[in-house]
CSV table of C-alpha atoms in Angstrom, one decimal:
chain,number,residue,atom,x,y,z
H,1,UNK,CA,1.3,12.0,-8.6
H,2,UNK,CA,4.1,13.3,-10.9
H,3,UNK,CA,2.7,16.8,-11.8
H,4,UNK,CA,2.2,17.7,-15.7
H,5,UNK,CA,5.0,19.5,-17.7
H,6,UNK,CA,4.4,23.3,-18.5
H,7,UNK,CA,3.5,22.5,-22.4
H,8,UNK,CA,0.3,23.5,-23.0
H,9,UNK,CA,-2.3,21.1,-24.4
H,10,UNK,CA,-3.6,20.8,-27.9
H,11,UNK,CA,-5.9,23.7,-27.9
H,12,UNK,CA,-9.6,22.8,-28.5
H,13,UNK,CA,-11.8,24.5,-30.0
H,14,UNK,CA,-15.8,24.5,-28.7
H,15,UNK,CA,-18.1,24.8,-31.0
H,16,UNK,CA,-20.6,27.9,-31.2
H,17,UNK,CA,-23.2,27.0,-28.8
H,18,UNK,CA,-27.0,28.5,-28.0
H,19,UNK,CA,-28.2,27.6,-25.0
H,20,UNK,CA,-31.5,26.5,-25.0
H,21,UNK,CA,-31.8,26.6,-28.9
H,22,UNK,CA,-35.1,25.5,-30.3
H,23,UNK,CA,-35.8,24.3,-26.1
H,24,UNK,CA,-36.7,27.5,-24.9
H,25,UNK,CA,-38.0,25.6,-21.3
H,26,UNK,CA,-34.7,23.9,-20.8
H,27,UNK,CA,-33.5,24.7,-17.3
H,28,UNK,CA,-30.0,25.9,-17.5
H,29,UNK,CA,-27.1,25.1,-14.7
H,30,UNK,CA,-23.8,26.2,-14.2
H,31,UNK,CA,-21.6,23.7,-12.1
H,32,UNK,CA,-18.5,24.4,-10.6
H,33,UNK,CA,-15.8,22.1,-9.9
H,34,UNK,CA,-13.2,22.7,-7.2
H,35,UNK,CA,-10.3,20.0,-7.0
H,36,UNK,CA,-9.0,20.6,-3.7
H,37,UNK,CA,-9.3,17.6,-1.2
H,38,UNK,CA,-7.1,17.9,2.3
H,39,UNK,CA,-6.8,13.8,1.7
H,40,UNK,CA,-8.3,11.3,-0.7
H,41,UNK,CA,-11.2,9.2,0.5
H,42,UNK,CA,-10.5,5.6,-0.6
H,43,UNK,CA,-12.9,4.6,-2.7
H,44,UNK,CA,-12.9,8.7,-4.2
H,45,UNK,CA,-12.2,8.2,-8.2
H,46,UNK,CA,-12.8,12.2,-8.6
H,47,UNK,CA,-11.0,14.6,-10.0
H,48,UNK,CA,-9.6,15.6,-6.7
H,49,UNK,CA,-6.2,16.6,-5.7
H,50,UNK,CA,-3.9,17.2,-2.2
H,51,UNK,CA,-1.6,19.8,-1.6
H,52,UNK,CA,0.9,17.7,-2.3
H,53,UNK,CA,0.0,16.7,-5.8
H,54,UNK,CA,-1.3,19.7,-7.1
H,55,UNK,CA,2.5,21.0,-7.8
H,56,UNK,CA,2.1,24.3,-6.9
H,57,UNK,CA,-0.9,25.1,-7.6
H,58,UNK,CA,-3.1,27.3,-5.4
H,59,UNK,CA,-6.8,28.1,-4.8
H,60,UNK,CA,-6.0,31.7,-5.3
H,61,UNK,CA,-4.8,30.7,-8.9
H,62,UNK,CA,-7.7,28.1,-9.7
H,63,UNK,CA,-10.0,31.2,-8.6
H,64,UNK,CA,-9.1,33.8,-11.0
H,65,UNK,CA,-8.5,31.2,-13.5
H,66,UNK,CA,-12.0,30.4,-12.7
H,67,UNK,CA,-13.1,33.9,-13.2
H,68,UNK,CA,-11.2,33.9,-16.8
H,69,UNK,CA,-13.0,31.1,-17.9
H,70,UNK,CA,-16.8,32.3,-16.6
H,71,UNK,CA,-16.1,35.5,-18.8
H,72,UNK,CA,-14.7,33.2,-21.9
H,73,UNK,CA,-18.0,31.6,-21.3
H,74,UNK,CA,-20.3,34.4,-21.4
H,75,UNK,CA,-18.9,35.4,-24.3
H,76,UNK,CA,-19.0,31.9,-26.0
H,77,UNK,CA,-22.7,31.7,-25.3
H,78,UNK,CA,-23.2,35.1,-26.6
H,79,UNK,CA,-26.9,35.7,-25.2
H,80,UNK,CA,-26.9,33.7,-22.0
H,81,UNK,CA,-30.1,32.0,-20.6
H,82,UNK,CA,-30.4,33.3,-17.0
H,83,UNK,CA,-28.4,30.7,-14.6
H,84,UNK,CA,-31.4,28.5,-12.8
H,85,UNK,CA,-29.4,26.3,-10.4
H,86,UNK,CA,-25.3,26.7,-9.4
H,87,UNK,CA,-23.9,23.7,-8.1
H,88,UNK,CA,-20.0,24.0,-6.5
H,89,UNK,CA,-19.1,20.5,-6.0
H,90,UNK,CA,-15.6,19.0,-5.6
H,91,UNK,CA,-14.0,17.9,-4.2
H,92,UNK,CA,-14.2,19.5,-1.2
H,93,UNK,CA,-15.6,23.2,-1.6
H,94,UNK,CA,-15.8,23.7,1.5
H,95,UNK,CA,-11.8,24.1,2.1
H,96,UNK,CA,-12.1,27.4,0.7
H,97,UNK,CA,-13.9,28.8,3.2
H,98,UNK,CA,-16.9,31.0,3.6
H,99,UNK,CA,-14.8,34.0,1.3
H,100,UNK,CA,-13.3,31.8,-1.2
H,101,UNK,CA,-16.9,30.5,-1.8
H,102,UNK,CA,-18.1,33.7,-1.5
H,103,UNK,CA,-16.1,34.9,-4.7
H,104,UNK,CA,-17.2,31.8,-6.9
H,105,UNK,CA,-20.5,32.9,-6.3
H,106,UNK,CA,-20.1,36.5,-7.4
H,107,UNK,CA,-17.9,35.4,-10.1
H,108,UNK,CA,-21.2,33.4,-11.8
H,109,UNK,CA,-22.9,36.4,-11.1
H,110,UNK,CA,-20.4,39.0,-13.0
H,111,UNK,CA,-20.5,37.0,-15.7
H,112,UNK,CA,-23.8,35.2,-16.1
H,113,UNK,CA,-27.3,36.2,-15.5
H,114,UNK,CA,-28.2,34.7,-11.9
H,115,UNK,CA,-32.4,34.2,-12.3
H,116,UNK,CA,-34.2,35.5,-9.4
H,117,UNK,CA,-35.3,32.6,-6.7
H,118,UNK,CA,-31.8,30.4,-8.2
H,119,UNK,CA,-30.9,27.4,-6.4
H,120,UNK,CA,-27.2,28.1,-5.5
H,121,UNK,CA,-25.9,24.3,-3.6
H,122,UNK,CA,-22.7,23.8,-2.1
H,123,UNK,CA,-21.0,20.4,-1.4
H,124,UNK,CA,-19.3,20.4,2.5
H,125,UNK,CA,-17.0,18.4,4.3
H,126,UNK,CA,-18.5,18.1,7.9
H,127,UNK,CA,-14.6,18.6,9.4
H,128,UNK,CA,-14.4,22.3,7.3
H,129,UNK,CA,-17.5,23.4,8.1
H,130,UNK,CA,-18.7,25.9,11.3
H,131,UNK,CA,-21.9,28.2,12.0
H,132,UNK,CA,-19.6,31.3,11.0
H,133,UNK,CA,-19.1,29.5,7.6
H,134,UNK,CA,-22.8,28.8,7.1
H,135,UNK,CA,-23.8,31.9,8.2
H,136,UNK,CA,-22.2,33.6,5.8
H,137,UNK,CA,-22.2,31.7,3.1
H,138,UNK,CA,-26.4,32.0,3.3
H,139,UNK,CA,-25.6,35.6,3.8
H,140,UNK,CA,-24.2,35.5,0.2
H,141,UNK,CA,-26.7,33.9,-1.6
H,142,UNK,CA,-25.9,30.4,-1.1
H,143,UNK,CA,-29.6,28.3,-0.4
H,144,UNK,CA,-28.6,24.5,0.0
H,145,UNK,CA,-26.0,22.7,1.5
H,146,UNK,CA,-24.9,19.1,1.1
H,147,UNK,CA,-23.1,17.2,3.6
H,148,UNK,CA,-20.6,14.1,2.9
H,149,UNK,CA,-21.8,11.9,6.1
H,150,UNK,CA,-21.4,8.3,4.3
H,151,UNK,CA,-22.2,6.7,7.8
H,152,UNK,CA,-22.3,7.4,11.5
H,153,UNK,CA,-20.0,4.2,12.2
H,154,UNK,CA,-16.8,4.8,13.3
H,155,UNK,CA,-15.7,1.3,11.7
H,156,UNK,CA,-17.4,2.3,8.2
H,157,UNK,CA,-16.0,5.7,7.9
H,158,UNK,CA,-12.3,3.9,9.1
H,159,UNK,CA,-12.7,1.6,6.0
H,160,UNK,CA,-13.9,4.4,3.9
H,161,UNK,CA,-10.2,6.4,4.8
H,162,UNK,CA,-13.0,9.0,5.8
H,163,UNK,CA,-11.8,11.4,8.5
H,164,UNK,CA,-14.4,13.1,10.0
H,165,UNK,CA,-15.7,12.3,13.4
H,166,UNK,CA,-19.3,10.2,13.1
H,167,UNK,CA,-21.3,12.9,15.0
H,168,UNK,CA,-19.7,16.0,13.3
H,169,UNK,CA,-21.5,16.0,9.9
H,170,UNK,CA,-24.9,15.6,12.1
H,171,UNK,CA,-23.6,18.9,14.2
H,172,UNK,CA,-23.4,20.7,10.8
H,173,UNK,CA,-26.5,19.6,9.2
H,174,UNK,CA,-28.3,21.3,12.4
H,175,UNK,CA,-26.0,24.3,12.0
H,176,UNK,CA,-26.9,24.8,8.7
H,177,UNK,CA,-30.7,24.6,9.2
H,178,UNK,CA,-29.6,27.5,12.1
H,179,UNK,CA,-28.0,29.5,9.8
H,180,UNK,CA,-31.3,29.7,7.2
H,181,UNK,CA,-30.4,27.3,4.8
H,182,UNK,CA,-33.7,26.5,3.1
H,183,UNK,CA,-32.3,23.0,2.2
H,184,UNK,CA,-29.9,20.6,3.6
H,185,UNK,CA,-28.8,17.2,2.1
H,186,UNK,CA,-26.9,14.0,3.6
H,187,UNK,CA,-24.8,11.8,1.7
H,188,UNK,CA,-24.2,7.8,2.8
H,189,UNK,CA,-22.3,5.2,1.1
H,190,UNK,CA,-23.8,1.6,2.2
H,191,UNK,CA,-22.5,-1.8,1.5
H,192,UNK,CA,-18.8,-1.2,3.0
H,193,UNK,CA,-17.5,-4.2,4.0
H,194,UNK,CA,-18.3,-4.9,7.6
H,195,UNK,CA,-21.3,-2.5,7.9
H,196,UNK,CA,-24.6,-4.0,8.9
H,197,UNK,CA,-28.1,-3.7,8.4
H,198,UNK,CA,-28.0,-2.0,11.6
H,199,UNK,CA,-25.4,0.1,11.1
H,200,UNK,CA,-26.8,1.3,8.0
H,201,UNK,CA,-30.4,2.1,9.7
H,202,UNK,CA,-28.8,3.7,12.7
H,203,UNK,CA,-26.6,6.6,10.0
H,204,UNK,CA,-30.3,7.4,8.6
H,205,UNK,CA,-32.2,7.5,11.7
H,206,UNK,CA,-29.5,10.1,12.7
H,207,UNK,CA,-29.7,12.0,9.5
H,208,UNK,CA,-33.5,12.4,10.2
H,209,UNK,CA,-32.8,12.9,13.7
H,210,UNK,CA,-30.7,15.9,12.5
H,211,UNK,CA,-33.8,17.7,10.7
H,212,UNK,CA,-32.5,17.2,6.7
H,213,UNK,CA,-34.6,17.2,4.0
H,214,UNK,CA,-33.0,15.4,1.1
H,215,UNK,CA,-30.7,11.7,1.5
H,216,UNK,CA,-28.9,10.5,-1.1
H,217,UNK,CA,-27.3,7.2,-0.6
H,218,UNK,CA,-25.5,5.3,-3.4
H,219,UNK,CA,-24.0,1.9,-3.0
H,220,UNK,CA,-20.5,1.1,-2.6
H,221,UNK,CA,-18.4,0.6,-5.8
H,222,UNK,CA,-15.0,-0.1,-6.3
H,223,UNK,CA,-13.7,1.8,-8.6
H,224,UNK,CA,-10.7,1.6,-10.6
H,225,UNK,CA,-7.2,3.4,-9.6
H,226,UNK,CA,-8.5,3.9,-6.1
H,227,UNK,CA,-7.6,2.9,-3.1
H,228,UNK,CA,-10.3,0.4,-2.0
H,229,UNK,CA,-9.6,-1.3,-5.8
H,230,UNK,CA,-5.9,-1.6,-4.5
H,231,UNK,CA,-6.6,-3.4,-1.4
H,232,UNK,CA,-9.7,-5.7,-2.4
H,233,UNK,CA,-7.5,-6.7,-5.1
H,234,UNK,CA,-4.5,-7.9,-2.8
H,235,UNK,CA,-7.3,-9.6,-0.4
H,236,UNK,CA,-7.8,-7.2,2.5
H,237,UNK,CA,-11.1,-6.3,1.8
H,238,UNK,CA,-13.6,-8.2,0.4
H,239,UNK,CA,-15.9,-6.5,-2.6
H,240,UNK,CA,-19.4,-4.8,-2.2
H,241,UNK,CA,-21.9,-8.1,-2.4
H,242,UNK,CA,-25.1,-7.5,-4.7
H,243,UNK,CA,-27.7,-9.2,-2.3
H,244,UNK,CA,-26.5,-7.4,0.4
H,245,UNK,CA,-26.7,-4.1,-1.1
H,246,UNK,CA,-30.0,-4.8,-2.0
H,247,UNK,CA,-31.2,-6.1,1.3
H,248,UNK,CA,-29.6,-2.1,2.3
H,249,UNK,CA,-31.7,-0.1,-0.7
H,250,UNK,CA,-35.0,-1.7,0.6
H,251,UNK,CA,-33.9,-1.1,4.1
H,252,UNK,CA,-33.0,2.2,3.7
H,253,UNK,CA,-35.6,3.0,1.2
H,254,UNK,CA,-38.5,1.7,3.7
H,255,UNK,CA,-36.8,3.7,6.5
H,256,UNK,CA,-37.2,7.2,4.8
H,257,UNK,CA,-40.6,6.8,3.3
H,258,UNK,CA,-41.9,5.8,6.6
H,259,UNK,CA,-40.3,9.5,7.9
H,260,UNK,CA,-41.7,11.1,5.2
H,261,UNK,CA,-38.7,11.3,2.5
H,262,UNK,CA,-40.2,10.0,-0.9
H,263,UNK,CA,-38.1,9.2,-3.7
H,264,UNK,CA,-37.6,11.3,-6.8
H,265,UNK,CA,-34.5,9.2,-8.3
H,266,UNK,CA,-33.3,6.0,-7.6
H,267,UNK,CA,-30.3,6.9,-5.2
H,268,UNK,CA,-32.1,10.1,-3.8
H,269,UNK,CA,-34.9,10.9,-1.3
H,270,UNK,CA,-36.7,14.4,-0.4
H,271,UNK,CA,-39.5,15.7,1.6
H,272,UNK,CA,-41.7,17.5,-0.6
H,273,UNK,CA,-40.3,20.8,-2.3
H,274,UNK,CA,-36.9,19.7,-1.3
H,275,UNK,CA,-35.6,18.0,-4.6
H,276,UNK,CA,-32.1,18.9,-5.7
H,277,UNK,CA,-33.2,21.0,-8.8
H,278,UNK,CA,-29.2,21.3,-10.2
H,279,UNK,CA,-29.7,17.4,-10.8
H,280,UNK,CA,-33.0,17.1,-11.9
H,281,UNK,CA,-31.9,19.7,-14.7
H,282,UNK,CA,-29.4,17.0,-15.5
H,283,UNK,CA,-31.5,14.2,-15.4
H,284,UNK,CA,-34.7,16.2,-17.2
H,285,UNK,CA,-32.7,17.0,-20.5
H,286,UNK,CA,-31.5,20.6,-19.0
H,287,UNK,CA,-28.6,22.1,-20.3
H,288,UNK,CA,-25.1,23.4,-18.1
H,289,UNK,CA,-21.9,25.3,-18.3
H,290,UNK,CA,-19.6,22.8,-16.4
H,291,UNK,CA,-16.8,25.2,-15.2
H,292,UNK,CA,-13.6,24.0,-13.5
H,293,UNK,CA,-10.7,21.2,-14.0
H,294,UNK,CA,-12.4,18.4,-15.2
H,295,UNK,CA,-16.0,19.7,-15.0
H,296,UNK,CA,-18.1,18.6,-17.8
H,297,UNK,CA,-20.5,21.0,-20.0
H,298,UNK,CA,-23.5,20.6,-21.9
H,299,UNK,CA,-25.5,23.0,-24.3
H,300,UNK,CA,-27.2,23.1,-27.6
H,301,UNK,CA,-26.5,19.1,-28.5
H,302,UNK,CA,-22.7,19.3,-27.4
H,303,UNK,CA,-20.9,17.7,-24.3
H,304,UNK,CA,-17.3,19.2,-23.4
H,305,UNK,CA,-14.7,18.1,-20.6
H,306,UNK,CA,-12.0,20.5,-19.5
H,307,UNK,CA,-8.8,19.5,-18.9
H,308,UNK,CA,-8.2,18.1,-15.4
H,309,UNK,CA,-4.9,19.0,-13.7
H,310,UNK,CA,-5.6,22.3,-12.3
H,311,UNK,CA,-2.7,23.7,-13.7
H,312,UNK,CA,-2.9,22.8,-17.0
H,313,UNK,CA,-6.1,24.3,-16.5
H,314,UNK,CA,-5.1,27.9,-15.7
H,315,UNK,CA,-2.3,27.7,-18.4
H,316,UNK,CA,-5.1,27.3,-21.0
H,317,UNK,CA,-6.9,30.2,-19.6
H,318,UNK,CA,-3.9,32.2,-19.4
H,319,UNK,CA,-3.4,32.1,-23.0
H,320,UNK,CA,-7.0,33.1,-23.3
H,321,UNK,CA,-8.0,29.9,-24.4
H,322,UNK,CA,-11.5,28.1,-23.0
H,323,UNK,CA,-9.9,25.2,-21.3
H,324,UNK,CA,-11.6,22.4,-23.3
H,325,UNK,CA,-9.8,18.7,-23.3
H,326,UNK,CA,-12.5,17.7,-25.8
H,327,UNK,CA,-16.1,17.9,-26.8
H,328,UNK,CA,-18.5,15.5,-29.0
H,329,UNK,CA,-22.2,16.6,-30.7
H,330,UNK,CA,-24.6,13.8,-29.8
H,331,UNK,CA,-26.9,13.3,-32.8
H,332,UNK,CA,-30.4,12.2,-32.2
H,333,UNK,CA,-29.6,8.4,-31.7
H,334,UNK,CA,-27.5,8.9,-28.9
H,335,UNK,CA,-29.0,11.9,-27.1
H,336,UNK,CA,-32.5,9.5,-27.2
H,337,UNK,CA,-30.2,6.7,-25.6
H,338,UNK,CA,-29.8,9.3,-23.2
H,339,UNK,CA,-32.7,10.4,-22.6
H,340,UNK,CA,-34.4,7.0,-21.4
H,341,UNK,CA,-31.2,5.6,-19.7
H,342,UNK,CA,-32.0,9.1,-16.9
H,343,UNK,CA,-35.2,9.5,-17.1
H,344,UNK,CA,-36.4,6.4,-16.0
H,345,UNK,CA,-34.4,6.7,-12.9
H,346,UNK,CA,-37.0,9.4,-12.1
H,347,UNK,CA,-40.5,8.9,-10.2
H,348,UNK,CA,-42.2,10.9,-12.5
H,349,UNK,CA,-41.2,8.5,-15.2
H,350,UNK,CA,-40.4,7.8,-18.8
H,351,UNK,CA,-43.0,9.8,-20.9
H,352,UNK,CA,-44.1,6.6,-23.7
H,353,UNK,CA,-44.8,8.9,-26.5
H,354,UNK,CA,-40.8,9.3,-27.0
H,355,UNK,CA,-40.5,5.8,-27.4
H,356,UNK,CA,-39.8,3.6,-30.5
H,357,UNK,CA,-42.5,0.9,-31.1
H,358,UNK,CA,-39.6,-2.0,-30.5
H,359,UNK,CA,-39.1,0.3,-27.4
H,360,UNK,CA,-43.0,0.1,-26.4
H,361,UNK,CA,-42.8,-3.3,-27.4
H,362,UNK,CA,-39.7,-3.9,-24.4
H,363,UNK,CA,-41.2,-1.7,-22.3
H,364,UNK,CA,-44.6,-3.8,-22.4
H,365,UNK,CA,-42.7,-7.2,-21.2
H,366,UNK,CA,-41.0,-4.9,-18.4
H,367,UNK,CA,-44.5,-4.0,-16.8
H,368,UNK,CA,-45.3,-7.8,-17.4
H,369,UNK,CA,-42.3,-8.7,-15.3
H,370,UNK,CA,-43.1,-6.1,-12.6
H,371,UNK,CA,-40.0,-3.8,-12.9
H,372,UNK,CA,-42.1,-1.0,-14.9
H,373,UNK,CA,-45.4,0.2,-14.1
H,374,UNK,CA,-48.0,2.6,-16.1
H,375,UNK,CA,-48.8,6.1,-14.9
H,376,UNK,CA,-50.8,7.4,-17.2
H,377,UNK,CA,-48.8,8.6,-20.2
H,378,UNK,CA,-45.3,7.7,-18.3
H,379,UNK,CA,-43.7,4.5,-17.3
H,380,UNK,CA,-41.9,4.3,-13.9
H,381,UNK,CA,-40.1,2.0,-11.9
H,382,UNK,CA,-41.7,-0.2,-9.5
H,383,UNK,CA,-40.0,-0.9,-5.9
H,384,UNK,CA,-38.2,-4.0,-7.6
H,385,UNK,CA,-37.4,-2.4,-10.7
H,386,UNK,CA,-35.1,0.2,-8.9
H,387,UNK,CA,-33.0,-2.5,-7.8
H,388,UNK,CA,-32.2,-3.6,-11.5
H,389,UNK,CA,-32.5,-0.4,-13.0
H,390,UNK,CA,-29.8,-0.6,-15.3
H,391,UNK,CA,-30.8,-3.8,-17.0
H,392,UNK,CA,-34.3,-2.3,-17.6
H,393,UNK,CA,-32.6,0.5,-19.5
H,394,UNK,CA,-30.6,-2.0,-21.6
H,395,UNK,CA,-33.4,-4.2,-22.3
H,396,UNK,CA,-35.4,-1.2,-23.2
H,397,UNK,CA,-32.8,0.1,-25.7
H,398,UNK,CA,-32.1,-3.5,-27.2
């Protein structure tokens, strides 16, 4: 990757924003994105960079630019709500090592109200983890950890260009717990080409077997630009197959309510307490400061993106400029479309009085058909209706 020239960007302006204007209960997040990667992951379409593509740019300079842009944002939100969840995800956060992490930490805290009892989450790479790193990091505040396993099988993580060794990310989920961590989360990928059903059963046993309390697991998809597109397009892979990677959801989903994991969104499972609270303020309507290259914002009816390359990113802040790409107001229309399409992704549903009576009226053939089901005031998915989630959105909102 060619890096950018040193002309800054169009400077954009964001709009006056008030968090939690009018929604005094909102929950309000601040995420944190940090684009270092040691090497790209195949299938990875993040906004992630390696050493060599970065052009000289240095975690030492995407941390005080980072600092810069927490204090432009305290100041931009002028009274800020006190910060209910932090979320540092990459990337892979974990490359900065206990102090690097450390310092992000206590930058959100110079600069924005941390609420008492905050969930503060950081995303790991098994291979740049240790107990020293854990150690301190829930010394400094940090309470949850999540953990990019994808799968115990050597010949899934081979085709995922994954480079950690199958049993390390089980090693630090234990370490973790052994540290204090009050919450530790697993990632998997299934439907890679040439996993099985068995393969796919054996990566969650393990993950119980390792004592976590929250799986996510999100089918494989070929994305764009990556990778995995590049070599299922020239034939050397074949593509994710539908029925098989619903044959894996069941599977899998079967597998962790039997241990005691329930689900609370479609792609994510969690003993009881143990829900990811940073997401569910995403997915309940909460608001966020999104702070970082690329990292997306949104507060008081506006969404903003920051610019992406790293150092375009401190150059903006440099100048004393927020480092905004650009930013649209959703109007009522859209953030309603919103609304339904991640709510009712959620167990505790879809509340009905928010719908339209065409909506109702959709809604009503869904429960006939068996994908939505009635829970009280709320409509939620039923075990079949997770697996075509997305179509009951669109047919909702037709």
């Amino acid at each position: 990757m060619t890096p950018p020239t040193r002309t800054m960007p169009t400077r954009t302006v964001l709009p006056a924003l008030t968090a939690r204007r009018g929604r005094p209960s909102r929950p309000f997040g601040v995420y944190v994105h940090v684009p270092f990667c040691a090497t790209r992951c195949g299938y990875c379409d993040f906004n992630t960079y390696t050493p060599a593509e970065l052009g000289g740019g240095t975690p030492e300079g995407w941390l005080a630019a980072l600092r810069d842009e927490l204090r432009l944002a305290a100041a931009h939100l002028g009274a800020p709500p006190p910060v209910q969840t932090v979320f540092v995800g990459g990337g892979t956060p974990s490359l900065l090592g206990a102090a690097g992490l450390t310092a992000v930490l206590d930058a959100v805290r110079e600069h924005l109200p941390l609420a008492s009892g905050a969930e503060v989450t950081t995303e790991a790479n098994p291979e740049s983890t240790s107990p020293a790193l854990f150690a301190e990091l829930r010394a400094s505040g940090f309470t949850r950890v999540s953990l990019g396993m994808q799968s115990t099988a050597p010949h899934v993580l081979a085709a995922l260009n994954r480079v950690h060794s199958p049993g390390r990310a089980l090693d630090a989920a234990r370490e973790a717990t052994a540290a204090g961590f009050d919450h530790v989360n697993i990632d998997l990928i299934y439907g890679t080409p040439g996993e099985t059903d068995d393969d796919l059963l054996r990566s969650a046993d393990a993950a119980l077997a390792a004592g976590v309390d929250h799986i996510s697991a999100y089918a494989l998809i070929v994305e764009d630009g990556t990778a995995l597109a590049r070599r299922v397009r020239r034939g050397e892979m074949p593509a994710p197959d539908d029925d098989v990677l619903a044959r894996r959801y069941e599977l899998l989903d079967r597998r962790l309510t039997d241990a005691g994991l329930d689900w609370y969104e479609v792609s994510n499972w969690a003993r009881p307490g143990a829900e990811c609270r940073h997401n569910l303020g995403y997915w309940e309507g909460g608001e966020w400061w999104g702070a970082g290259p690329g990292a997306h914002g949104y507060v008081d009816s506006t969404r903003w993106w920051n610019v992406k390359h790293p150092n375009a990113y401190a150059e903006a802040l440099t100048a004393g400029a927020l480092p905004v790409a650009d930013f649209e107001q959703l109007d009522t229309d859209t953030s309603h479309v919103e609304d339904v399409m991640l709510r009712v992704r959620l167990r505790s549903g879809l509340p009905v009085s928010g719908l339209s009576a065409a909506e109702v009226d959709h809604a009503a053939r869904a429960v006939a058909d068996g994908l939505l089901r009635a829970a009280g005031e709320r409509l939620v998915l039923t075990d079949r209706g997770r697996l075509l989630a997305d179509a009951v959105v669109r047919d909702l909102l037709a």
